[in-house]
Tab-separated table of C-alpha atoms and ligand atoms in Angstrom:
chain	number	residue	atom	x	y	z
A	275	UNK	CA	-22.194	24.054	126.703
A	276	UNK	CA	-24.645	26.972	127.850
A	277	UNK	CA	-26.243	28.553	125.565
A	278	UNK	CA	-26.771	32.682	126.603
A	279	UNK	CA	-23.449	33.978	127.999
A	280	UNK	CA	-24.951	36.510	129.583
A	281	UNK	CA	-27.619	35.154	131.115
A	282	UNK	CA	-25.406	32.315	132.367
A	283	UNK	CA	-23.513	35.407	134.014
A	284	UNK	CA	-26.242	36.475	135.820
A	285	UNK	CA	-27.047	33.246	137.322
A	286	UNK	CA	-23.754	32.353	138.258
A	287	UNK	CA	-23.915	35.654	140.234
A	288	UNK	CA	-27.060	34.999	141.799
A	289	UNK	CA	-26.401	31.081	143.073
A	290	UNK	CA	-22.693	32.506	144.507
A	291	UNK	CA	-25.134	34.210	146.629
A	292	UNK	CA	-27.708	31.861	147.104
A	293	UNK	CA	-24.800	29.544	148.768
A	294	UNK	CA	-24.151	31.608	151.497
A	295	UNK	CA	-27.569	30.932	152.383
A	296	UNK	CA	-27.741	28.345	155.079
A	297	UNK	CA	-31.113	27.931	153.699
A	298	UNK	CA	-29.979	25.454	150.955
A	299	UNK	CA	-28.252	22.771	153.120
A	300	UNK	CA	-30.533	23.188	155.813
A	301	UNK	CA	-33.350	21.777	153.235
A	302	UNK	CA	-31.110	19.175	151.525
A	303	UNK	CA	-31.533	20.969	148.861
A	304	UNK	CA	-29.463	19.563	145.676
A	305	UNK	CA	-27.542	21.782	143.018
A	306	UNK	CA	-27.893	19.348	140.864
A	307	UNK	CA	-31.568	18.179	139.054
A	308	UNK	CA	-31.399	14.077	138.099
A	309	UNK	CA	-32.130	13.477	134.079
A	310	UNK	CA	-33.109	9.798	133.456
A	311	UNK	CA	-34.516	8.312	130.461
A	312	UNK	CA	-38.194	7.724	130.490
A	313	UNK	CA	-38.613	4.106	128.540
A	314	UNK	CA	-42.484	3.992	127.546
A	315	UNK	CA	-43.815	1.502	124.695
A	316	UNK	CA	-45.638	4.438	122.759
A	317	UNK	CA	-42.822	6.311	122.929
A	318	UNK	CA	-40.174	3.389	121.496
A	319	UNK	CA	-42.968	2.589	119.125
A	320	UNK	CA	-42.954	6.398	117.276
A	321	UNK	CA	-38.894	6.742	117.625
A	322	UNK	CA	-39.293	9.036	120.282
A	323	UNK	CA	-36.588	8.922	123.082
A	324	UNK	CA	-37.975	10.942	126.019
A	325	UNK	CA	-35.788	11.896	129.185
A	326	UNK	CA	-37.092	12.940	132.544
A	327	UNK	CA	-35.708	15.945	134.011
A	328	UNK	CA	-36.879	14.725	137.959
A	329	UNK	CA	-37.745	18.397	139.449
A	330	UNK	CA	-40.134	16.717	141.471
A	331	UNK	CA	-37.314	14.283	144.039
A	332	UNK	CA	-36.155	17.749	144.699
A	333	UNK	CA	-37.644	18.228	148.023
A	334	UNK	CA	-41.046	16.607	149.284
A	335	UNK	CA	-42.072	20.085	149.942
A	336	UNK	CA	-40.139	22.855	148.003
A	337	UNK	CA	-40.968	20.261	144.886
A	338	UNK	CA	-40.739	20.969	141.307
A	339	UNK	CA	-39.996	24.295	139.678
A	340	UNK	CA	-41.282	25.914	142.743
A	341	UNK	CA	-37.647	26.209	144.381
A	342	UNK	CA	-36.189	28.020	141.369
A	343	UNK	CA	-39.355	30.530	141.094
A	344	UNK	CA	-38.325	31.547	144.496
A	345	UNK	CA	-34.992	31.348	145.025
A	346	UNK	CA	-33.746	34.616	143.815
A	347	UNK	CA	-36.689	36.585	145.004
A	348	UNK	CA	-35.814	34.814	148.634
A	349	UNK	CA	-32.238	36.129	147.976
A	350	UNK	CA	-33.948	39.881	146.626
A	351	UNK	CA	-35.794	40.038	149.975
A	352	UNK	CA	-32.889	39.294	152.258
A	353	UNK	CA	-30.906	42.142	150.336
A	354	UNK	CA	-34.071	44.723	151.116
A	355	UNK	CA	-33.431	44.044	154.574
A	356	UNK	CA	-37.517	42.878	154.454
A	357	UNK	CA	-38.750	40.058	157.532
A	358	UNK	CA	-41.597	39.249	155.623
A	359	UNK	CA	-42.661	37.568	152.579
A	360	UNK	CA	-46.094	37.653	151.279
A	361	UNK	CA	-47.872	35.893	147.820
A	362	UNK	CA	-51.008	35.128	146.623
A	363	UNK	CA	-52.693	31.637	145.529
A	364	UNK	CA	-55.535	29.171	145.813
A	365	UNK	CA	-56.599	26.257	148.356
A	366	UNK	CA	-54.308	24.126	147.084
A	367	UNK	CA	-51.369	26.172	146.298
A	368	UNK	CA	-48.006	24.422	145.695
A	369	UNK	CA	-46.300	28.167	145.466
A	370	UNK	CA	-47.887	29.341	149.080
A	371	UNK	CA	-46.454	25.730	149.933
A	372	UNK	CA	-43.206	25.956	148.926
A	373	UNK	CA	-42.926	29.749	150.547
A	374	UNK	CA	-44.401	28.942	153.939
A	375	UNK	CA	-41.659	25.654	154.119
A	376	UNK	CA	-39.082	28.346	152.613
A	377	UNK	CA	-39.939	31.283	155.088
A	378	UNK	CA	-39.407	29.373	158.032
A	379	UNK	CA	-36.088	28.258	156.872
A	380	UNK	CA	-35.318	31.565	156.466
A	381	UNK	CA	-36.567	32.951	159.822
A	382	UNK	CA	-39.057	34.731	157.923
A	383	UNK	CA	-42.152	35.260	158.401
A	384	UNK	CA	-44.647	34.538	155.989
A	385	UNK	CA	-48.858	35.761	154.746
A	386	UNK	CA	-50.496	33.849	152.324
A	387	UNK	CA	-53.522	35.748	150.197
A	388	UNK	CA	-55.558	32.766	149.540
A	389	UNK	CA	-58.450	33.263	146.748
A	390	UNK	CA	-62.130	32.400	147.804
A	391	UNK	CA	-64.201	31.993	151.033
A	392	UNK	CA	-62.648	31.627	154.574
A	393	UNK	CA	-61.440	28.156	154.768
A	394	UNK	CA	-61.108	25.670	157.793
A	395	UNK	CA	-57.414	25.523	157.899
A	396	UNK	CA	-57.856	22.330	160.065
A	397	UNK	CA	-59.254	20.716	156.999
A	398	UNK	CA	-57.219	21.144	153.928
A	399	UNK	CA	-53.801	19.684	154.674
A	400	UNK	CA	-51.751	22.177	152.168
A	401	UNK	CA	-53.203	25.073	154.250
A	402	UNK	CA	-52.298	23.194	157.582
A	403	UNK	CA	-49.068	22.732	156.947
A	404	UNK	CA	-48.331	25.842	155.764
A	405	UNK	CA	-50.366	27.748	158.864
A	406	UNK	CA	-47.541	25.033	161.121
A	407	UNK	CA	-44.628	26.329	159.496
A	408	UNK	CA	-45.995	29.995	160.599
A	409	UNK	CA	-47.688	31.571	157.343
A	410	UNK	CA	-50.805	33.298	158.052
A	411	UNK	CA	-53.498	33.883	155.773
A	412	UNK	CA	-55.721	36.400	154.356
A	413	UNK	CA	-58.694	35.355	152.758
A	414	UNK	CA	-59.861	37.544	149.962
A	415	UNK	CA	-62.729	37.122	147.460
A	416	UNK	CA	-62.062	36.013	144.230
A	417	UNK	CA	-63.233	39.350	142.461
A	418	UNK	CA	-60.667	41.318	145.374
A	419	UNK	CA	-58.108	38.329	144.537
A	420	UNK	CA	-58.048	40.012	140.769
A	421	UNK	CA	-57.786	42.826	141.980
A	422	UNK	CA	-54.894	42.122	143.910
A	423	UNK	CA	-53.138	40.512	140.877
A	424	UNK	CA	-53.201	43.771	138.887
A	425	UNK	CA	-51.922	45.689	141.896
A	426	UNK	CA	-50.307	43.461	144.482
A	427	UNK	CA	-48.469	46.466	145.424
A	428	UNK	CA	-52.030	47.247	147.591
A	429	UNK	CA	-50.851	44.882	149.956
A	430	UNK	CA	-47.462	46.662	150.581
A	431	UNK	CA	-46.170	47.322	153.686
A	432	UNK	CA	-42.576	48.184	155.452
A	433	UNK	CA	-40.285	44.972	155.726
A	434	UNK	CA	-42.398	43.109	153.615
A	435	UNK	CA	-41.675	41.388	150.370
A	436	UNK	CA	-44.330	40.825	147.721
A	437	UNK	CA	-43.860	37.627	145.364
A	438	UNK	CA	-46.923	37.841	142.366
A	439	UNK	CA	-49.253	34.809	142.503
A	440	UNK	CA	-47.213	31.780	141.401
A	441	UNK	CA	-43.768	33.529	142.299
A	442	UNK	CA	-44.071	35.258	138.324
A	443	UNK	CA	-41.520	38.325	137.793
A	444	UNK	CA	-38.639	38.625	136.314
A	445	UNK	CA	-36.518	37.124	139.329
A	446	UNK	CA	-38.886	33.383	139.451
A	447	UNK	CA	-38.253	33.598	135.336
A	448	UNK	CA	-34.240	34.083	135.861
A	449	UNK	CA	-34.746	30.812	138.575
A	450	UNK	CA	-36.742	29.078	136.294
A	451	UNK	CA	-33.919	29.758	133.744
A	452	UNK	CA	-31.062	27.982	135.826
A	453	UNK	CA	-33.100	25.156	135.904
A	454	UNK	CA	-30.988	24.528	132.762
A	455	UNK	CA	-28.264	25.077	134.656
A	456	UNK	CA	-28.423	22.461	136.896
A	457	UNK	CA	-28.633	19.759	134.557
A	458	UNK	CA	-25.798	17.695	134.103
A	459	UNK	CA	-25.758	16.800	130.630
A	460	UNK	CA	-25.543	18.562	127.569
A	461	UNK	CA	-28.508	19.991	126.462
A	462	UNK	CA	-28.000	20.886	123.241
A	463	UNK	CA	-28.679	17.084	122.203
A	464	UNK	CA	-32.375	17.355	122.461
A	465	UNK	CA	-34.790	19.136	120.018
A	466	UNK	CA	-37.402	19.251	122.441
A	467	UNK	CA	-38.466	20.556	125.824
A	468	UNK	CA	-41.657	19.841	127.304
A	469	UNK	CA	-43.414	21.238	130.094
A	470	UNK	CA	-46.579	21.898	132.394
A	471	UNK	CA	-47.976	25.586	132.478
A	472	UNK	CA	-49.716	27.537	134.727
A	473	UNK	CA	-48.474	31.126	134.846
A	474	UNK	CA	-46.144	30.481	132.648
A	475	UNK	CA	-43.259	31.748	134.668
A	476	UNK	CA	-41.471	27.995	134.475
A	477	UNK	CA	-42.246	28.432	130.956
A	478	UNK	CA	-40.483	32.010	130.291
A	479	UNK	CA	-37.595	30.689	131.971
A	480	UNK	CA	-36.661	27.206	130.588
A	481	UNK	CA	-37.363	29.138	127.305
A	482	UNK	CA	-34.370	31.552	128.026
A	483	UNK	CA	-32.648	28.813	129.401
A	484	UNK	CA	-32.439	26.133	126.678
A	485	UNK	CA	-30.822	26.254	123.784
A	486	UNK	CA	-32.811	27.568	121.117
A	487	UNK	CA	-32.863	25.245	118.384
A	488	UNK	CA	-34.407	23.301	121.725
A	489	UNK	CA	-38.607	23.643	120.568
A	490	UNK	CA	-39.721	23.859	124.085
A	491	UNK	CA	-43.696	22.675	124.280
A	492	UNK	CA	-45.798	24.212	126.739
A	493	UNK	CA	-49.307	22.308	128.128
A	494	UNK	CA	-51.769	25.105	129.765
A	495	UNK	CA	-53.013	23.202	132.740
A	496	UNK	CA	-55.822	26.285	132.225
A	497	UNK	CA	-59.047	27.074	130.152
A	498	UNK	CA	-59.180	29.861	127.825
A	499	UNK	CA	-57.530	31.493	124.818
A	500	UNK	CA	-56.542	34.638	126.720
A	501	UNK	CA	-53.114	32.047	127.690
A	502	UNK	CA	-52.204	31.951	124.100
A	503	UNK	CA	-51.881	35.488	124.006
A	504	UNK	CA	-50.427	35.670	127.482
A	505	UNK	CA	-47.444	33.513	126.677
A	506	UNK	CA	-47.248	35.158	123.285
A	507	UNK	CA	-46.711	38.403	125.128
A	508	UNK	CA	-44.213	36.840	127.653
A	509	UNK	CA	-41.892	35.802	124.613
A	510	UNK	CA	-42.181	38.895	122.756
A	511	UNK	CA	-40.889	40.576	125.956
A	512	UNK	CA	-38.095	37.950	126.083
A	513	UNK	CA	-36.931	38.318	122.583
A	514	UNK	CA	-37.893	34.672	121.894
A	515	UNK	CA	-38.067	33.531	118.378
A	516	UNK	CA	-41.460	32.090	117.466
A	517	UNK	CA	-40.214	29.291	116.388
A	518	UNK	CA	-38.674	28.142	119.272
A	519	UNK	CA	-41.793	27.563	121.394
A	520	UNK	CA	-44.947	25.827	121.149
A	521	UNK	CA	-48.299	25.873	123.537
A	522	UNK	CA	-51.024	24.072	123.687
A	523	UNK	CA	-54.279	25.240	124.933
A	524	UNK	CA	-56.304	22.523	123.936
A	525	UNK	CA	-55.005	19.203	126.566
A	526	UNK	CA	-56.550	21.376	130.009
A	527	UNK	CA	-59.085	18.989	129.911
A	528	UNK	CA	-61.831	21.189	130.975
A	529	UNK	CA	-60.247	23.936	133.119
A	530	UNK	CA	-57.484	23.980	135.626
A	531	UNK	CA	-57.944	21.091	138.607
A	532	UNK	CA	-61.115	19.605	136.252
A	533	UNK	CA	-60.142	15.962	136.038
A	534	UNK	CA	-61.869	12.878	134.831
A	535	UNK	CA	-61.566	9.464	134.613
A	536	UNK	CA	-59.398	8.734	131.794
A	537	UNK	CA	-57.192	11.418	132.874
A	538	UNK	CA	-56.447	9.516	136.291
A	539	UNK	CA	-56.226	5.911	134.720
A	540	UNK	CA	-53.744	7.490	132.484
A	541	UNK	CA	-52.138	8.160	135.443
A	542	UNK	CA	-51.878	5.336	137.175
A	543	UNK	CA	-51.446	3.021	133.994
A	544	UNK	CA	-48.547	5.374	133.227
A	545	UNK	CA	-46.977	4.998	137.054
A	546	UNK	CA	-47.776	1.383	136.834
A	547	UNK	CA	-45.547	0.886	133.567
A	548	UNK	CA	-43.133	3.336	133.884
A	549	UNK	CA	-42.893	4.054	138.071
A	550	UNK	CA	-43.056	7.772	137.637
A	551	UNK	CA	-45.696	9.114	139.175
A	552	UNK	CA	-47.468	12.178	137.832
A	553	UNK	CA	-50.518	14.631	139.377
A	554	UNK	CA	-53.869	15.472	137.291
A	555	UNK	CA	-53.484	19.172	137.766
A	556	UNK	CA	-49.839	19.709	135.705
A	557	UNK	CA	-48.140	17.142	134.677
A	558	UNK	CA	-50.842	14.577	134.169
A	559	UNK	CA	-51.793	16.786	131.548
A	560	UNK	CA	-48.564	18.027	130.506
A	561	UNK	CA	-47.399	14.138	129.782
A	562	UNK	CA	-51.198	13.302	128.101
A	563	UNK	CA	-50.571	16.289	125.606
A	564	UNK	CA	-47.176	15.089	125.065
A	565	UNK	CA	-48.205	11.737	123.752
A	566	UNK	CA	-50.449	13.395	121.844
A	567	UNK	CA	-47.561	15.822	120.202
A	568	UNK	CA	-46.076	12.708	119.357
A	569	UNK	CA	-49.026	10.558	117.801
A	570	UNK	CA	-49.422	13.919	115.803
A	571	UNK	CA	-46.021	13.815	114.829
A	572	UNK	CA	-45.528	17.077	115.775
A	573	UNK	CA	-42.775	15.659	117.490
A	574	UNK	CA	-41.367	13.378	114.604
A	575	UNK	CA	-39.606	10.001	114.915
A	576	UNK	CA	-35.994	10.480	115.772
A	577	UNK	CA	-36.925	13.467	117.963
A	578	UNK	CA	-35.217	13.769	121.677
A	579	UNK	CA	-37.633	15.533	124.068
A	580	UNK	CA	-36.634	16.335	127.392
A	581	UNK	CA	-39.668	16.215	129.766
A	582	UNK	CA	-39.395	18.975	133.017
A	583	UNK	CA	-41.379	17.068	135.592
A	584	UNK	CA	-42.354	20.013	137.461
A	585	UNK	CA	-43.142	18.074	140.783
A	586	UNK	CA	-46.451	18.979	142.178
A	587	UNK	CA	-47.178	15.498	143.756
A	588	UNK	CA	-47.937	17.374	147.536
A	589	UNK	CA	-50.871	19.142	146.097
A	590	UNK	CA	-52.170	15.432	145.290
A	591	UNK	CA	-53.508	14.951	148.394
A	592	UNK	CA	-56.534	17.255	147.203
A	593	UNK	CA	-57.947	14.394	144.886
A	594	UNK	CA	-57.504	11.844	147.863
A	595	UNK	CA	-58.965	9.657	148.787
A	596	UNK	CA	-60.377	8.400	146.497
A	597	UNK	CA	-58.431	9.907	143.241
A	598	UNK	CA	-61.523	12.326	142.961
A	599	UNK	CA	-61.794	15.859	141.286
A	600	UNK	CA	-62.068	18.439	144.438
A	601	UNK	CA	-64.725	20.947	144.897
A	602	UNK	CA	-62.711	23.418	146.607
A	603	UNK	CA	-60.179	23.884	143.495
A	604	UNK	CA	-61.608	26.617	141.929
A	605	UNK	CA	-61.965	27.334	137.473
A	606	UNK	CA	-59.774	29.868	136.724
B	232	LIG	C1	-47.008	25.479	139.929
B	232	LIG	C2	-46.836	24.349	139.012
B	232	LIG	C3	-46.729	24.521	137.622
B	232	LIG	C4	-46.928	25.848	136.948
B	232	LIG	O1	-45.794	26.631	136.945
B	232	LIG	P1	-45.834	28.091	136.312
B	232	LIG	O2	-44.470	28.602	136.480
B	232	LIG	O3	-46.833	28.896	137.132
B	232	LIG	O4	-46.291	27.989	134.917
B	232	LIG	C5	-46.456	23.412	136.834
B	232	LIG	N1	-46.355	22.182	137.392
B	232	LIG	C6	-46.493	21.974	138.706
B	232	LIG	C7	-46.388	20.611	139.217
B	232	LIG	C8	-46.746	23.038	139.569
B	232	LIG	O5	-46.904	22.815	140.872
């Protein structure tokens, strides 16, 4: 059963669209998003029964929640009539990713804004891949790179569609929200959600999604209290009840990309017992804060959490080899 009739509506309307594009079976790109139970001793041992919603076998590319962030605004920018699709992020950008893989699909073309100093594109394999599916890049400053996110609109121009950094507006949040969608089973049985955040736009939208007796748990994968009252803002917007979300600000582990040592043992103890493998930026953390709900008992014995596994594995190439933090991933 779906939860928000009219918001169900909506989507509906939007992927009867979205299949005309050839774009979706010309990826292998599934309707459908796999939910598997996630059998872990700490779990079992608090009465926890955790499922894995598996976002990231969606494409080795177009992973995770990127593919619903930009569905709809792919859809948006085919109905302008626009040729071009432009959005902002860092280095190691899953989002620019996803859109460079996503524009040339499309026959679009494609302009990355990339934060920081002019990088060797030769060097940084996320970059290279993107620059051989056709995206080009503009490197900007990190103080012009602000900028830009309060007025992306500066780098407007005829034909050409501008995504915000991390595909956030209101048509990446709708995407994010059919995420629910295409799960096969009935949500409503869980009483918790549980999921990485960055912008916060896969946030927003699984919030809408889900059923709202569902307490979805957010993990900032970034530093700083200003998130709190980011997301705070986000849900007021959205007309969420506060009791029907949860974020932590406290399991970033030092900043966005910082990792350590315990964080990547964690991850490859966890992929060694349970054969799901995780990435220190997002869901490393995301999972880490989890267990942590649950010692807490935040998330009581006899609770059902549903774990988004936002994908996110391509970017791990940045911490190889060896599983090392990178210098070119930049504090927020
Ligand atoms: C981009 C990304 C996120 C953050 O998503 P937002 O919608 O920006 O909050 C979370 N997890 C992974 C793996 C990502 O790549």
């Amino acid at each position: 059963m779906l939860p928000h009739a009219p918001l169900t509506e909506t989507i509906a309307a939007y992927e009867s669209e979205l299949d005309q594009l050839p774009v979706l079976s010309a990826l292998g790109l599934r309707h459908e998003l796999v939910v598997e139970p996630l059998p872990y001793k700490l779990f079992d041992a608090y009465g926890v029964q955790v499922d894995l919603v598996r976002a990231d076998q969606l494409h080795p590319v177009i992973s995770g929640n990127k593919w619903y962030k930009l569905k709809y605004n792919l859809l948006e920018a085919q109905r302008q009539g626009c040729h071009e699709l432009l959005s902002f992020g860092g280095v190691w950008s899953n989002h620019l990713h996803a859109l460079a893989c996503l524009a040339a699909a499309l026959k679009m073309s494609a302009v990355g804004v990339v934060r920081g100093e002019e990088h060797d594109v030769a060097t940084n394999p996320m970059l290279l891949e993107a620059a051989r599916q056709g995206m080009t890049f503009e490197f900007v400053s990190r103080q012009r790179f602000r900028q830009l996110r309060d007025d992306p609109f500066a780098m407007a121009s005829v034909g050409r569609y501008l995504i915000p950094e991390g595909g956030d507006n209101p048509l990446g949040v709708l995407g994010a929200a059919s995420m629910v969608h295409c799960l096969r089973c009935d949500v409503s049985r869980y009483t918790h959600g549980a999921v990485a955040v960055g912008t916060g736009c896969t946030y927003a939208g699984l919030r809408l999604g889900l059923p709202s007796q569902v307490k979805l748990l957010g993990v900032s994968a970034l530093k700083g209290a200003w998130m709190q009252r980011a997301i705070a803002e986000k849900m007021t917007q959205l007309n969420v009840p506060e009791a029907s979300w949860l974020l932590s600000t406290q399991h970033h582990r030092g900043g966005f990309a910082a990792v350590d040592e315990s964080l990547l043992s964690f991850i490859s103890e966890f992929r060694d017992n349970t054969g799901v493998a995780l990435e220190p930026v997002y869901t490393g953390k995301a999972m880490l804060a989890l267990i942590d709900f649950i010692q807490q008992q935040i998330i009581p014995g006899g609770s059902r959490v549903l774990f988004i596994h936002s994908g996110g594995l391509q970017g791990l190439r940045g911490f190889k080899p060896p599983l090392k933090p990178n210098p070119d991933i930049p504090d927020e």
